[in-house]
Coordinates of C-alpha atoms in Angstrom, one line a residue:
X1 CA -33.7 -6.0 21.8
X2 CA -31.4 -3.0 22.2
X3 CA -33.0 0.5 22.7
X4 CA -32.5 3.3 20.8
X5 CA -29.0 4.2 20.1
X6 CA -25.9 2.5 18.6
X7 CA -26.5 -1.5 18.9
X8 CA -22.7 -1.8 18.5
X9 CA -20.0 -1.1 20.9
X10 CA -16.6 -1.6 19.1
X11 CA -14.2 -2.4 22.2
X12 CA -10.3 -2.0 22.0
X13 CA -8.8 -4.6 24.3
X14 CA -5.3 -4.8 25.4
X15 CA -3.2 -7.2 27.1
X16 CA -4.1 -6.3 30.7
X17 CA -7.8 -7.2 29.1
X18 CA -10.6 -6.2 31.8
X19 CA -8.3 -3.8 34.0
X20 CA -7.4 -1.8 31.2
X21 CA -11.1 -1.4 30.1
X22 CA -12.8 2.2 30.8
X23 CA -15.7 2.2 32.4
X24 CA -18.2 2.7 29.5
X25 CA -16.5 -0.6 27.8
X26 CA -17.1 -2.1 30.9
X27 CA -20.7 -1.4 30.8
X28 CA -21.2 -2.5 27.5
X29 CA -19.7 -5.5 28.0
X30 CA -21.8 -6.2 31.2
X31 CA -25.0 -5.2 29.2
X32 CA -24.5 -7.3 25.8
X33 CA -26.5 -9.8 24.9
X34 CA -23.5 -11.3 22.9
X35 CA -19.9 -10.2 22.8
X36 CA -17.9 -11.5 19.2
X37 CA -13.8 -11.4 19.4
X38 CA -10.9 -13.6 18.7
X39 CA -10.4 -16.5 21.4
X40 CA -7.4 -14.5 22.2
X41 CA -10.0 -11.6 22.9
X42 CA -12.3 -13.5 24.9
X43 CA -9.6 -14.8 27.2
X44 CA -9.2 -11.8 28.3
X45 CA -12.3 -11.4 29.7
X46 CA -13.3 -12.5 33.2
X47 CA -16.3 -15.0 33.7
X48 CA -18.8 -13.4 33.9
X49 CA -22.2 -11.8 32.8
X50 CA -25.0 -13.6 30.6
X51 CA -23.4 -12.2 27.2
X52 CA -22.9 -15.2 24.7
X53 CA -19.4 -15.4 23.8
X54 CA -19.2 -15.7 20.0
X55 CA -15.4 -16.4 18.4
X56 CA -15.0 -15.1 15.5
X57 CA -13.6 -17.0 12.5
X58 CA -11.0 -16.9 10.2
X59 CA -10.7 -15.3 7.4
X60 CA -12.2 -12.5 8.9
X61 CA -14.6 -11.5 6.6
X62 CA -16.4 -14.1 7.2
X63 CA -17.8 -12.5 10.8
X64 CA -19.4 -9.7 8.9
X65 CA -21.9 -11.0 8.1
X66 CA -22.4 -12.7 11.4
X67 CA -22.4 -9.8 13.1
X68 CA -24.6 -7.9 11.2
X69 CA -26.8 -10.7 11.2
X70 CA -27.3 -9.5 15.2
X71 CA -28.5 -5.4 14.8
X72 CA -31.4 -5.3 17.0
X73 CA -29.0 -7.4 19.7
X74 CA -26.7 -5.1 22.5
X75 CA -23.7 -6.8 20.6
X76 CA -19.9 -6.2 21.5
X77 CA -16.9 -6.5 19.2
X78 CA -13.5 -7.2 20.4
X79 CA -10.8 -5.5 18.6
X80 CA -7.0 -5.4 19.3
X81 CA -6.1 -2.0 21.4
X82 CA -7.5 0.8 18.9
X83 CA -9.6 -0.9 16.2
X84 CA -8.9 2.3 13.4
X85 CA -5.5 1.6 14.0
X86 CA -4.6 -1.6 11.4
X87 CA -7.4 -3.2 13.2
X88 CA -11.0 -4.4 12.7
X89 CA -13.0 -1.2 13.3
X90 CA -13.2 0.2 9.7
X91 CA -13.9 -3.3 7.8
X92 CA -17.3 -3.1 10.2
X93 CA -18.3 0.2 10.0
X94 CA -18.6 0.8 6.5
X95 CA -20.8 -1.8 6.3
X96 CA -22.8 0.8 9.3
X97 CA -24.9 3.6 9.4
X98 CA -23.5 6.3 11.2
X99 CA -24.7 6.3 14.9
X100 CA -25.4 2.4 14.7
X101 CA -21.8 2.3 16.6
X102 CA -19.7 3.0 19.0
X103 CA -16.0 2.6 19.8
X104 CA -14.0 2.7 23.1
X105 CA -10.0 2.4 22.1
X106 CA -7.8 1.5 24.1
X107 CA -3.8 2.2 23.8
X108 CA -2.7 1.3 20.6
X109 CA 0.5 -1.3 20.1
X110 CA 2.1 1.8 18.2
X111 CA 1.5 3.9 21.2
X112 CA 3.2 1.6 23.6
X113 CA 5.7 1.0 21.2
X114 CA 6.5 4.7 21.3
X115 CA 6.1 4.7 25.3
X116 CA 8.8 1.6 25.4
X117 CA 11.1 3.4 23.0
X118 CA 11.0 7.0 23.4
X119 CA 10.3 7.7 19.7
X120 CA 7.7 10.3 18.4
X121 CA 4.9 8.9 17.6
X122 CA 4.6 10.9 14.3
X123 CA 8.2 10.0 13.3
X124 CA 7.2 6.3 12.8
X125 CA 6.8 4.5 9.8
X126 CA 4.0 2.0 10.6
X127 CA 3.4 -0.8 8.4
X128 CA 1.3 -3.8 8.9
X129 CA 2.1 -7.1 8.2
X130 CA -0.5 -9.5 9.4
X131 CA -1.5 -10.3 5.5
X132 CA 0.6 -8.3 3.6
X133 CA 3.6 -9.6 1.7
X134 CA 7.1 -8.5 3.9
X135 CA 8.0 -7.1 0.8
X136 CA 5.8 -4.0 1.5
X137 CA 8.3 -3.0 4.2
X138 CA 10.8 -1.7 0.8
X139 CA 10.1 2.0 0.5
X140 CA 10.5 2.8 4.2
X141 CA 14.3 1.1 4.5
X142 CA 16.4 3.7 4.9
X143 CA 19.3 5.0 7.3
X144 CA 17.5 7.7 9.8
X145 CA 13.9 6.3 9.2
X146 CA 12.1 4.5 12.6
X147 CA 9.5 1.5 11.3
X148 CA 7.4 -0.4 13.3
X149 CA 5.7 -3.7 11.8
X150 CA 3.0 -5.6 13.0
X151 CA 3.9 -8.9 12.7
X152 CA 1.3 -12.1 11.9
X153 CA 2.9 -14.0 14.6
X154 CA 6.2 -14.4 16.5
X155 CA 7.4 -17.0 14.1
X156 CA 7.3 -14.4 11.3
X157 CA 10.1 -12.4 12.8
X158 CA 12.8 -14.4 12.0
X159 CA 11.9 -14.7 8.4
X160 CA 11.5 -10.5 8.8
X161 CA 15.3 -10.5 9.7
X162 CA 16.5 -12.9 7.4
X163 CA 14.8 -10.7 4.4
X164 CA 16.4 -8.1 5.9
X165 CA 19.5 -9.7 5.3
X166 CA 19.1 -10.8 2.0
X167 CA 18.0 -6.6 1.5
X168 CA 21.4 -5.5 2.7
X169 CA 19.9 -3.9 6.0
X170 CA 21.4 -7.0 7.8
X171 CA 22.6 -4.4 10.7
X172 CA 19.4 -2.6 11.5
X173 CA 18.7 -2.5 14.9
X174 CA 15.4 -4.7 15.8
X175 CA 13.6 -4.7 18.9
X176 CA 11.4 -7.4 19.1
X177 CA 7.9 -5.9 21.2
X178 CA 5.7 -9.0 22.6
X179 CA 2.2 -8.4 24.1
X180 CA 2.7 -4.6 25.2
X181 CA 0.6 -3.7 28.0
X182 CA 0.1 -6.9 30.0
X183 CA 2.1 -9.2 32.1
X184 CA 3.6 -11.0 29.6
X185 CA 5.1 -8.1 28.0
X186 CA 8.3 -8.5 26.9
X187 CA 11.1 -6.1 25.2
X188 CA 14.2 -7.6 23.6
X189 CA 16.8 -6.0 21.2
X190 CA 19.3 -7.2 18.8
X191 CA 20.4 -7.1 14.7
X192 CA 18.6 -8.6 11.8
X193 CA 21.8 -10.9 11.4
X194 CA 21.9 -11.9 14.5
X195 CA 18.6 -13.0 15.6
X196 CA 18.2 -16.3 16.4
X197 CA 15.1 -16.4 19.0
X198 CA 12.6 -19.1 18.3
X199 CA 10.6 -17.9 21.4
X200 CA 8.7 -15.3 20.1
X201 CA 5.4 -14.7 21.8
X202 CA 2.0 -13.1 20.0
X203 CA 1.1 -10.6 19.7
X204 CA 4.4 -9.1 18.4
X205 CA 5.4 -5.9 16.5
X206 CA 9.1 -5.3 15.8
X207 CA 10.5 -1.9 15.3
X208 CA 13.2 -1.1 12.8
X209 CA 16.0 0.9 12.8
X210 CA 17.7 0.5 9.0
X211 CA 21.3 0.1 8.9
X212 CA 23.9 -1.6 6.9
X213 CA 24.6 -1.4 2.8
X214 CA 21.9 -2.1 1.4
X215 CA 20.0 0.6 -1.5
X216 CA 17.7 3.0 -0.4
X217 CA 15.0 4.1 -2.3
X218 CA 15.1 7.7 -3.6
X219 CA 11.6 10.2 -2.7
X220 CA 12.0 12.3 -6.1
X221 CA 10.3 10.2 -9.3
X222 CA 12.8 8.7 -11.6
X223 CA 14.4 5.8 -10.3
X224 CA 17.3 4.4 -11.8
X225 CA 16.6 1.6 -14.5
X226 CA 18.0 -1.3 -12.3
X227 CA 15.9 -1.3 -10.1
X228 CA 13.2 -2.7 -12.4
X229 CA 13.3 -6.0 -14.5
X230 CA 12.9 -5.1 -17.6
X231 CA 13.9 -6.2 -21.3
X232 CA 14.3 -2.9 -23.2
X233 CA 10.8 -1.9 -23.3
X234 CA 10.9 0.2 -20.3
X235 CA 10.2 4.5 -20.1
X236 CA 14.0 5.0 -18.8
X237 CA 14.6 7.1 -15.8
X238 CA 15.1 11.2 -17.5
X239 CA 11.8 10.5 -19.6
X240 CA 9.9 8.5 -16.7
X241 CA 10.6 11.9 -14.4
X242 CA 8.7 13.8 -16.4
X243 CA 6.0 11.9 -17.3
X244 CA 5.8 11.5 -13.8
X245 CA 5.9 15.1 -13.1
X246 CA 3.5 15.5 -15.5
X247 CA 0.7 13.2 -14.4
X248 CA 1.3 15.3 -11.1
X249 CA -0.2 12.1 -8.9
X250 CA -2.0 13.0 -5.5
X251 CA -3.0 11.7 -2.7
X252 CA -6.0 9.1 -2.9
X253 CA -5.6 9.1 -7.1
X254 CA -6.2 6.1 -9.8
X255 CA -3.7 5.8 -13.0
X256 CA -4.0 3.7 -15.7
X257 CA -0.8 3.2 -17.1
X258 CA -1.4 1.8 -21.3
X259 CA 1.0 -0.1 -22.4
X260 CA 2.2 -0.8 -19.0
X261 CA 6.0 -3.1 -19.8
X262 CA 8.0 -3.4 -17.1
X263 CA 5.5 -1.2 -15.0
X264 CA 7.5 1.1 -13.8
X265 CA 5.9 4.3 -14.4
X266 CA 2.5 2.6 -12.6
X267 CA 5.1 1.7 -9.5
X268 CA 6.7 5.5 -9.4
X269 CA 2.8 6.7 -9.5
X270 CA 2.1 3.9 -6.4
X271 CA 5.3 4.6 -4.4
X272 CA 4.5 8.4 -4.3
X273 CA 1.8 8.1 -1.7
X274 CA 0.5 5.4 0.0
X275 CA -3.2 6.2 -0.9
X276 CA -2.9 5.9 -4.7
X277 CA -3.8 3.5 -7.0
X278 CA -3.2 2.0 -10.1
X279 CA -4.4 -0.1 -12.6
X280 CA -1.7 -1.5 -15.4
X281 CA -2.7 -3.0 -18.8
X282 CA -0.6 -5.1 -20.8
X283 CA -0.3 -7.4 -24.1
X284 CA 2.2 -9.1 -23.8
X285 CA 2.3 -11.6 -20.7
X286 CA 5.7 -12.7 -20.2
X287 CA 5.8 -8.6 -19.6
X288 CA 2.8 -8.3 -17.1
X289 CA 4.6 -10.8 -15.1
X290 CA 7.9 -8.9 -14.9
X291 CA 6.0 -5.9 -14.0
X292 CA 3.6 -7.8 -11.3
X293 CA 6.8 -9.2 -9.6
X294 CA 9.0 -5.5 -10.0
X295 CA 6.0 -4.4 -7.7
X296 CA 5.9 -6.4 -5.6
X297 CA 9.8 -6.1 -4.9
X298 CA 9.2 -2.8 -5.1
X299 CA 6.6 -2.9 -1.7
X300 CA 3.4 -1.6 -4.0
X301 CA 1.7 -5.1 -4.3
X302 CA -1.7 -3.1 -4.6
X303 CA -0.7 -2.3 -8.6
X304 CA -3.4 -3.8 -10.6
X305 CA -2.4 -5.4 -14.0
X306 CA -4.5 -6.4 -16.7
X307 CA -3.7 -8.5 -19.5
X308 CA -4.9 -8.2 -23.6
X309 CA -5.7 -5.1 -25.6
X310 CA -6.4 -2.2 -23.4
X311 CA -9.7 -0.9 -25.9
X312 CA -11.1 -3.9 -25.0
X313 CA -10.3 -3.9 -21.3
X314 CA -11.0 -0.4 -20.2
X315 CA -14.7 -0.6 -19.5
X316 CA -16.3 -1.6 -16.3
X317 CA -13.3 0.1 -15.1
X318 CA -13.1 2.7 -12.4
X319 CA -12.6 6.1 -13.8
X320 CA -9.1 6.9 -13.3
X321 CA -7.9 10.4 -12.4
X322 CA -4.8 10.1 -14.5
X323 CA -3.9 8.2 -17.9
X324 CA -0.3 7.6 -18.8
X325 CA 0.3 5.6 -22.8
X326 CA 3.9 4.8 -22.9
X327 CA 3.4 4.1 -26.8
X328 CA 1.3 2.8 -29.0
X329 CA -1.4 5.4 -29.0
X330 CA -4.4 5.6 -31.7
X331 CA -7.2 7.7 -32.8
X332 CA -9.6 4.6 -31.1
X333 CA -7.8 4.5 -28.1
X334 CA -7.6 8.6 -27.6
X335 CA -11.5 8.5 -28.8
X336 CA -12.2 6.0 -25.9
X337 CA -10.1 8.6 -23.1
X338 CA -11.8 11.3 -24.7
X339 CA -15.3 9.9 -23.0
X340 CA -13.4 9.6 -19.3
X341 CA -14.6 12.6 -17.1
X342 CA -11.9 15.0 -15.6
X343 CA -9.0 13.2 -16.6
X344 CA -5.2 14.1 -16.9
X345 CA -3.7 12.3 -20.1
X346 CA -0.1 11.8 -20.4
X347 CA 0.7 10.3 -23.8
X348 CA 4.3 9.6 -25.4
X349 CA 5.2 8.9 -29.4
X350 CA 8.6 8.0 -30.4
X351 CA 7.7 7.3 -34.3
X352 CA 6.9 9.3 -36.4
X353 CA 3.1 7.9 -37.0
X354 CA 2.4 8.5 -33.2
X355 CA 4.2 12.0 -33.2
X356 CA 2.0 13.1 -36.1
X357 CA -0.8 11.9 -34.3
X358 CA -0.2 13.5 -31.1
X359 CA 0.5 17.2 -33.2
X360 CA -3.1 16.6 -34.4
X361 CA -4.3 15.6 -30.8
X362 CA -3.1 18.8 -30.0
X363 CA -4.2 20.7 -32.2
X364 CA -7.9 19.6 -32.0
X365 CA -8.2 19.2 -27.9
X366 CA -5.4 21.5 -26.6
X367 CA -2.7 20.5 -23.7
X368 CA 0.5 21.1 -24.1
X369 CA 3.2 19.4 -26.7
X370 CA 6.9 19.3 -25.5
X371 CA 9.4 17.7 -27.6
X372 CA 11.9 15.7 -25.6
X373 CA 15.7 15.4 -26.9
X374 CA 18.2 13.4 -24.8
X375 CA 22.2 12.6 -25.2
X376 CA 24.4 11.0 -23.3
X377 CA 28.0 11.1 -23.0
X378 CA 29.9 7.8 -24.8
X379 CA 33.3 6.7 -25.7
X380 CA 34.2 8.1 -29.1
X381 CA 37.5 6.8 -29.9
X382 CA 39.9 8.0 -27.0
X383 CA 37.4 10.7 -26.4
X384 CA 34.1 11.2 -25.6
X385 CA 31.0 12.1 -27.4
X386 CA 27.2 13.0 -27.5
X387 CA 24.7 9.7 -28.4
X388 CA 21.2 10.9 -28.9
X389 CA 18.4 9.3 -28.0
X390 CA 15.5 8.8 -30.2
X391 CA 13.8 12.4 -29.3
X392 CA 10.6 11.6 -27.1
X393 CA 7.3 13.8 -27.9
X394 CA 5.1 14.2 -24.7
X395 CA 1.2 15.5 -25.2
X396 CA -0.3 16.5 -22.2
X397 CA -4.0 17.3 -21.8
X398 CA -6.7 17.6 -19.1
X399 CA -10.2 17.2 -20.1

């Protein structure tokens, strides 16, 4: 039985495996009664000691329990270079009590990336792509920006380059990193349209360097209106800015977007920081599946949609920090939000019913009530003219 003190030692391994160790991984290892890692992991290690070796399985999740299954053993995980960096380490410990662990990191792949390189570690981009879609790579293409993906395996690279391609970044720079940090590291550049290696060894990251003609996606809120499939029933880019600014998202924040469409408010709130959230709700489905595929082109696969009648929809929900209803507000609906604690609520009316409405919201709960009148220049014979817009009428409340 272990003694008093953590009963797990979370070990980073790297590819020179047990000459890379420090010397308090080394001693954990030596002292476990079992040691759990990937076969890759475990061949790292030399034969030797009494630990049993335990592999762990695939999906992941399914070693959790496994492991936990061992407190009261000296047990030792085996976690790719620093395990709280895209790695293992924080799917254990929050299953953990603080001080039943311990970690030793070793270099991660993004600092010998950097090393390799000679790019500032706080410059880069990192994304991870062992189980994420590639499409989650979309906010970070631009010319002057430095990205560096983890990669599944080496025979997800080429299919990196060739979305790349289809993207219009087919002349970014790529430099293909295999198994940094051991002896069969290797470093290899070339373009997106050009690769054509089909020996590409794990582990692998590649680092990006965007280039070519493809769009870029702006930083300010209010994205043009092509970049999102829609049929008509979309809030278009002026109006969509200031809701956005409006809701004021933050760092770490839920939004429920009501009335969701094309989803393009939820995807401004979810491209604004990386730790947000947001939950979409939506009638109609031929609409939830526009806006479920818009976010995922868009790189913020995490948006949550729900289908049918929001009222009926919204409990068992997790309290959102912000509320955004595109249309279609009632006195039921604004009842139900009226019961969320500290909560922003955005809330637009185009008719007349829902403007009415919203001057009574206001008047009974407060906010503020800003009447929204658009025009936009148009062919008027062999001149131009002002169309109007249907005038937009935003309430704005925190309760």
């Amino acid at each position: 039985m272990a003694d008093s003190g953590p009963w797990l030692t979370i070990v980073g391994i790297s590819e020179d495996g047990w000459d890379g160790l420090t010397a308090p991984a080394r001693a954990a290892i030596e002292a476990a009664d079992s040691v759990m890692g990937a076969p890759r992991h475990l061949s790292l290690l030399p034969e030797r000691g009494a630990a049993r070796r335990i592999v762990w399985p695939v999906p992941f999740a399914d070693g959790v329990p496994m492991l936990l299954d061992r407190r009261g053993e000296r047990v030792v995980m085996l976690a790719s270079g620093d395990p709280f960096w895209f790695g293992a380490g924080s799917v254990v410990t929050r299953h953990l009590e603080p001080g039943e662990w311990i970690a030793h990191p070793a270099p991660s792949t993004l600092s010998l990336a950097a090393a390799r390189l000679g790019w500032s570690v706080e410059t880069i981009r990192s994304v991870g792509l062992h189980a994420r879609p590639i499409e989650t790579l979309r906010p970070h293409l631009a010319p002057g920006r430095r990205v560096l993906a983890l990669m599944r395996d080496g025979a997800a690279v080429p299919g990196l380059a060739a979305w790349l391609v289809d993207q219009g970044f087919g002349d970014s720079v790529l430099t293909v990193l295999e198994a940094l940090g051991g002896p069969r590291e290797r470093v290899r550049r070339t373009t997106a349209a050009t690769l054509d290696w089909a020996d590409i060894a794990h582990p692998v990251a590649v680092a990006i360097e965007p280039a070519g003609d493809g769009r870029a996606l702006p930083c300010a809120s209010g994205l043009d209106d092509d970049w999102f499939a829609h049929d008509g029933q979309i809030t278009k880019r002026p109006v969509r800015a200031l809701a956005l600014s409006a809701l004021a998202p933050r760092a770490g924040e839920l939004l429920w977007d009501i009335g969701a469409g094309s989803g393009s408010v939820a995807i401004e709130w979810l491209l604004s920081d990386p730790t947000t959230r947001a939950i979409g709700f939506e009638r109609d489905p031929d609409r939830l599946a526009r806006a479920r595929d818009n976010a995922l082109r868009l790189g913020v696969e995490r948006l949550e949609l729900v289908e049918g009648d929001a009222l009926d929809r919204l409990a068992d929900r997790p309290h959102p920090d912000a509320v955004f209803v595109g249309g279609g507000l009632s006195r039921p609906l604004v009842e139900a939000l009226r019961g969320l604690p500290r909560c922003r609520l955005v809330a637009h009316a185009v008719t007349l019913e829902t403007e009415a409405l919203l001057a009574e919201c206001h008047a009974r709960f407060g906010g503020e009530l800003l009447r929204i009148e658009l025009a936009q220049a148009r062919p008027l014979g062999t001149k131009r003219g002002w169309k109007a817009s249907y005038p937009i009428v935003q309430w704005r409340v925190a309760w």
